[in-house]
Amino acid sequence: MSRDRILDDVTLYWLTRSGASAARIYYESHNSLDPDLRVDVPSAISIYPRDIEKYPRPWAQERYRQIVRWRSPERGGHFPSLEVPEFFVNDLQEGLAAVLAATR
């Protein structure tokens, strides 16, 4: 990401005073997720190499019971739509197609 893009994002949060509310999801959900929660619907998962939290597939399969698409891209991090936008859009389209195909 370019320095200008980062400054644009920071300025947006600063001027709208929305930084705290945008970060709230991280604060509130960090220790609140039910460890026994299971997701039984088809799921498409991408684990980007420079993301904040990365889980091995066997761990993900403990929660997501129907992984229909699993990808580990070569590039990208916590904000793939900003870092690798073309790949992200393609990844999102392919993931949705896999989920929809599994529900038929």
JSON list of C-alpha atoms in Angstrom, two decimals:
[
{"chain": "A", "resi": 1, "resn": "MET", "atom": "CA", "xyz": [0.00, 0.00, 0.00]},
{"chain": "A", "resi": 2, "resn": "SER", "atom": "CA", "xyz": [1.23, 3.45, -0.75]},
{"chain": "A", "resi": 3, "resn": "ARG", "atom": "CA", "xyz": [1.92, 6.01, 1.95]},
{"chain": "A", "resi": 4, "resn": "ASP", "atom": "CA", "xyz": [-0.83, 8.20, 0.46]},
{"chain": "A", "resi": 5, "resn": "ARG", "atom": "CA", "xyz": [-3.38, 5.38, 0.78]},
{"chain": "A", "resi": 6, "resn": "ILE", "atom": "CA", "xyz": [-2.47, 4.84, 4.43]},
{"chain": "A", "resi": 7, "resn": "LEU", "atom": "CA", "xyz": [-2.71, 8.58, 5.12]},
{"chain": "A", "resi": 8, "resn": "ASP", "atom": "CA", "xyz": [-6.08, 8.69, 3.34]},
{"chain": "A", "resi": 9, "resn": "ASP", "atom": "CA", "xyz": [-7.42, 5.93, 5.58]},
{"chain": "A", "resi": 10, "resn": "VAL", "atom": "CA", "xyz": [-6.04, 7.45, 8.77]},
{"chain": "A", "resi": 11, "resn": "THR", "atom": "CA", "xyz": [-7.43, 10.87, 7.82]},
{"chain": "A", "resi": 12, "resn": "LEU", "atom": "CA", "xyz": [-10.84, 9.37, 7.15]},
{"chain": "A", "resi": 13, "resn": "TYR", "atom": "CA", "xyz": [-10.95, 7.81, 10.62]},
{"chain": "A", "resi": 14, "resn": "TRP", "atom": "CA", "xyz": [-9.53, 10.98, 12.22]},
{"chain": "A", "resi": 15, "resn": "LEU", "atom": "CA", "xyz": [-11.90, 13.46, 10.59]},
{"chain": "A", "resi": 16, "resn": "THR", "atom": "CA", "xyz": [-15.00, 11.35, 11.16]},
{"chain": "A", "resi": 17, "resn": "ARG", "atom": "CA", "xyz": [-13.91, 10.40, 14.69]},
{"chain": "A", "resi": 18, "resn": "SER", "atom": "CA", "xyz": [-14.71, 6.79, 13.88]},
{"chain": "A", "resi": 19, "resn": "GLY", "atom": "CA", "xyz": [-11.39, 5.14, 14.79]},
{"chain": "A", "resi": 20, "resn": "ALA", "atom": "CA", "xyz": [-12.59, 3.90, 18.16]},
{"chain": "A", "resi": 21, "resn": "SER", "atom": "CA", "xyz": [-15.84, 2.48, 16.81]},
{"chain": "A", "resi": 22, "resn": "ALA", "atom": "CA", "xyz": [-14.00, 0.82, 13.91]},
{"chain": "A", "resi": 23, "resn": "ALA", "atom": "CA", "xyz": [-11.59, -0.85, 16.34]},
{"chain": "A", "resi": 24, "resn": "ARG", "atom": "CA", "xyz": [-14.34, -1.85, 18.75]},
{"chain": "A", "resi": 25, "resn": "ILE", "atom": "CA", "xyz": [-15.02, -5.15, 16.99]},
{"chain": "A", "resi": 26, "resn": "TYR", "atom": "CA", "xyz": [-11.45, -6.26, 17.72]},
{"chain": "A", "resi": 27, "resn": "TYR", "atom": "CA", "xyz": [-11.68, -5.33, 21.38]},
{"chain": "A", "resi": 28, "resn": "GLU", "atom": "CA", "xyz": [-15.07, -6.88, 21.99]},
{"chain": "A", "resi": 29, "resn": "SER", "atom": "CA", "xyz": [-14.63, -10.07, 20.02]},
{"chain": "A", "resi": 30, "resn": "HIS", "atom": "CA", "xyz": [-11.09, -10.99, 21.02]},
{"chain": "A", "resi": 31, "resn": "ASN", "atom": "CA", "xyz": [-12.05, -13.11, 24.02]},
{"chain": "A", "resi": 32, "resn": "SER", "atom": "CA", "xyz": [-15.79, -13.35, 23.59]},
{"chain": "A", "resi": 33, "resn": "LEU", "atom": "CA", "xyz": [-16.17, -15.96, 20.85]},
{"chain": "A", "resi": 34, "resn": "ASP", "atom": "CA", "xyz": [-17.74, -19.16, 22.12]},
{"chain": "A", "resi": 35, "resn": "PRO", "atom": "CA", "xyz": [-15.06, -21.88, 21.81]},
{"chain": "A", "resi": 36, "resn": "ASP", "atom": "CA", "xyz": [-17.77, -24.48, 21.23]},
{"chain": "A", "resi": 37, "resn": "LEU", "atom": "CA", "xyz": [-19.34, -22.58, 18.31]},
{"chain": "A", "resi": 38, "resn": "ARG", "atom": "CA", "xyz": [-19.57, -24.67, 15.15]},
{"chain": "A", "resi": 39, "resn": "VAL", "atom": "CA", "xyz": [-20.30, -23.39, 11.65]},
{"chain": "A", "resi": 40, "resn": "ASP", "atom": "CA", "xyz": [-22.16, -26.04, 9.69]},
{"chain": "A", "resi": 41, "resn": "VAL", "atom": "CA", "xyz": [-22.76, -24.17, 6.43]},
{"chain": "A", "resi": 42, "resn": "PRO", "atom": "CA", "xyz": [-20.39, -24.33, 3.43]},
{"chain": "A", "resi": 43, "resn": "SER", "atom": "CA", "xyz": [-17.44, -21.99, 3.96]},
{"chain": "A", "resi": 44, "resn": "ALA", "atom": "CA", "xyz": [-14.68, -20.57, 1.77]},
{"chain": "A", "resi": 45, "resn": "ILE", "atom": "CA", "xyz": [-11.56, -19.54, 3.65]},
{"chain": "A", "resi": 46, "resn": "SER", "atom": "CA", "xyz": [-8.44, -17.67, 2.56]},
{"chain": "A", "resi": 47, "resn": "ILE", "atom": "CA", "xyz": [-5.49, -17.32, 4.92]},
{"chain": "A", "resi": 48, "resn": "TYR", "atom": "CA", "xyz": [-3.29, -14.46, 3.76]},
{"chain": "A", "resi": 49, "resn": "PRO", "atom": "CA", "xyz": [0.41, -14.81, 4.64]},
{"chain": "A", "resi": 50, "resn": "ARG", "atom": "CA", "xyz": [0.79, -11.45, 6.39]},
{"chain": "A", "resi": 51, "resn": "ASP", "atom": "CA", "xyz": [-2.53, -11.48, 8.25]},
{"chain": "A", "resi": 52, "resn": "ILE", "atom": "CA", "xyz": [-2.62, -10.86, 11.99]},
{"chain": "A", "resi": 53, "resn": "GLU", "atom": "CA", "xyz": [-4.02, -14.26, 12.92]},
{"chain": "A", "resi": 54, "resn": "LYS", "atom": "CA", "xyz": [-3.44, -17.37, 10.85]},
{"chain": "A", "resi": 55, "resn": "TYR", "atom": "CA", "xyz": [-4.82, -20.78, 11.64]},
{"chain": "A", "resi": 56, "resn": "PRO", "atom": "CA", "xyz": [-3.79, -24.15, 10.20]},
{"chain": "A", "resi": 57, "resn": "ARG", "atom": "CA", "xyz": [-6.54, -25.92, 8.30]},
{"chain": "A", "resi": 58, "resn": "PRO", "atom": "CA", "xyz": [-6.98, -28.67, 10.93]},
{"chain": "A", "resi": 59, "resn": "TRP", "atom": "CA", "xyz": [-7.77, -25.97, 13.51]},
{"chain": "A", "resi": 60, "resn": "ALA", "atom": "CA", "xyz": [-10.21, -24.23, 11.15]},
{"chain": "A", "resi": 61, "resn": "GLN", "atom": "CA", "xyz": [-11.96, -27.56, 10.48]},
{"chain": "A", "resi": 62, "resn": "GLU", "atom": "CA", "xyz": [-12.74, -27.85, 14.20]},
{"chain": "A", "resi": 63, "resn": "ARG", "atom": "CA", "xyz": [-15.10, -24.87, 13.83]},
{"chain": "A", "resi": 64, "resn": "TYR", "atom": "CA", "xyz": [-15.97, -24.74, 10.12]},
{"chain": "A", "resi": 65, "resn": "ARG", "atom": "CA", "xyz": [-17.39, -28.17, 9.37]},
{"chain": "A", "resi": 66, "resn": "GLN", "atom": "CA", "xyz": [-17.88, -27.76, 5.59]},
{"chain": "A", "resi": 67, "resn": "ILE", "atom": "CA", "xyz": [-14.84, -26.02, 4.12]},
{"chain": "A", "resi": 68, "resn": "VAL", "atom": "CA", "xyz": [-15.51, -26.12, 0.39]},
{"chain": "A", "resi": 69, "resn": "ARG", "atom": "CA", "xyz": [-12.60, -23.89, -0.63]},
{"chain": "A", "resi": 70, "resn": "TRP", "atom": "CA", "xyz": [-9.30, -23.22, 1.15]},
{"chain": "A", "resi": 71, "resn": "ARG", "atom": "CA", "xyz": [-6.68, -20.84, -0.23]},
{"chain": "A", "resi": 72, "resn": "SER", "atom": "CA", "xyz": [-3.30, -19.63, 1.02]},
{"chain": "A", "resi": 73, "resn": "PRO", "atom": "CA", "xyz": [-2.35, -16.79, -1.34]},
{"chain": "A", "resi": 74, "resn": "GLU", "atom": "CA", "xyz": [1.30, -15.85, -1.84]},
{"chain": "A", "resi": 75, "resn": "ARG", "atom": "CA", "xyz": [0.70, -12.16, -1.02]},
{"chain": "A", "resi": 76, "resn": "GLY", "atom": "CA", "xyz": [-1.57, -10.08, 1.15]},
{"chain": "A", "resi": 77, "resn": "GLY", "atom": "CA", "xyz": [-2.24, -9.40, 4.78]},
{"chain": "A", "resi": 78, "resn": "HIS", "atom": "CA", "xyz": [-4.98, -8.13, 7.07]},
{"chain": "A", "resi": 79, "resn": "PHE", "atom": "CA", "xyz": [-6.36, -5.78, 4.41]},
{"chain": "A", "resi": 80, "resn": "PRO", "atom": "CA", "xyz": [-6.21, -7.81, 1.18]},
{"chain": "A", "resi": 81, "resn": "SER", "atom": "CA", "xyz": [-8.75, -5.57, -0.57]},
{"chain": "A", "resi": 82, "resn": "LEU", "atom": "CA", "xyz": [-6.21, -2.73, -0.27]},
{"chain": "A", "resi": 83, "resn": "GLU", "atom": "CA", "xyz": [-3.01, -4.74, -0.64]},
{"chain": "A", "resi": 84, "resn": "VAL", "atom": "CA", "xyz": [-3.89, -7.10, -3.48]},
{"chain": "A", "resi": 85, "resn": "PRO", "atom": "CA", "xyz": [-7.26, -5.82, -4.78]},
{"chain": "A", "resi": 86, "resn": "GLU", "atom": "CA", "xyz": [-7.35, -7.73, -8.07]},
{"chain": "A", "resi": 87, "resn": "PHE", "atom": "CA", "xyz": [-6.55, -11.00, -6.37]},
{"chain": "A", "resi": 88, "resn": "PHE", "atom": "CA", "xyz": [-9.01, -10.27, -3.55]},
{"chain": "A", "resi": 89, "resn": "VAL", "atom": "CA", "xyz": [-11.94, -9.69, -5.92]},
{"chain": "A", "resi": 90, "resn": "ASN", "atom": "CA", "xyz": [-11.15, -12.89, -7.83]},
{"chain": "A", "resi": 91, "resn": "ASP", "atom": "CA", "xyz": [-10.73, -14.80, -4.57]},
{"chain": "A", "resi": 92, "resn": "LEU", "atom": "CA", "xyz": [-14.08, -13.49, -3.29]},
{"chain": "A", "resi": 93, "resn": "GLN", "atom": "CA", "xyz": [-15.85, -14.44, -6.53]},
{"chain": "A", "resi": 94, "resn": "GLU", "atom": "CA", "xyz": [-14.37, -17.94, -6.58]},
{"chain": "A", "resi": 95, "resn": "GLY", "atom": "CA", "xyz": [-15.13, -18.45, -2.90]},
{"chain": "A", "resi": 96, "resn": "LEU", "atom": "CA", "xyz": [-18.74, -17.41, -3.33]},
{"chain": "A", "resi": 97, "resn": "ALA", "atom": "CA", "xyz": [-19.07, -19.67, -6.39]},
{"chain": "A", "resi": 98, "resn": "ALA", "atom": "CA", "xyz": [-17.75, -22.62, -4.35]},
{"chain": "A", "resi": 99, "resn": "VAL", "atom": "CA", "xyz": [-20.17, -21.92, -1.49]},
{"chain": "A", "resi": 100, "resn": "LEU", "atom": "CA", "xyz": [-23.14, -21.57, -3.86]},
{"chain": "A", "resi": 101, "resn": "ALA", "atom": "CA", "xyz": [-22.18, -24.77, -5.71]},
{"chain": "A", "resi": 102, "resn": "ALA", "atom": "CA", "xyz": [-22.08, -26.65, -2.42]},
{"chain": "A", "resi": 103, "resn": "THR", "atom": "CA", "xyz": [-25.59, -25.54, -1.50]},
{"chain": "A", "resi": 104, "resn": "ARG", "atom": "CA", "xyz": [-27.19, -26.94, -4.65]}
]
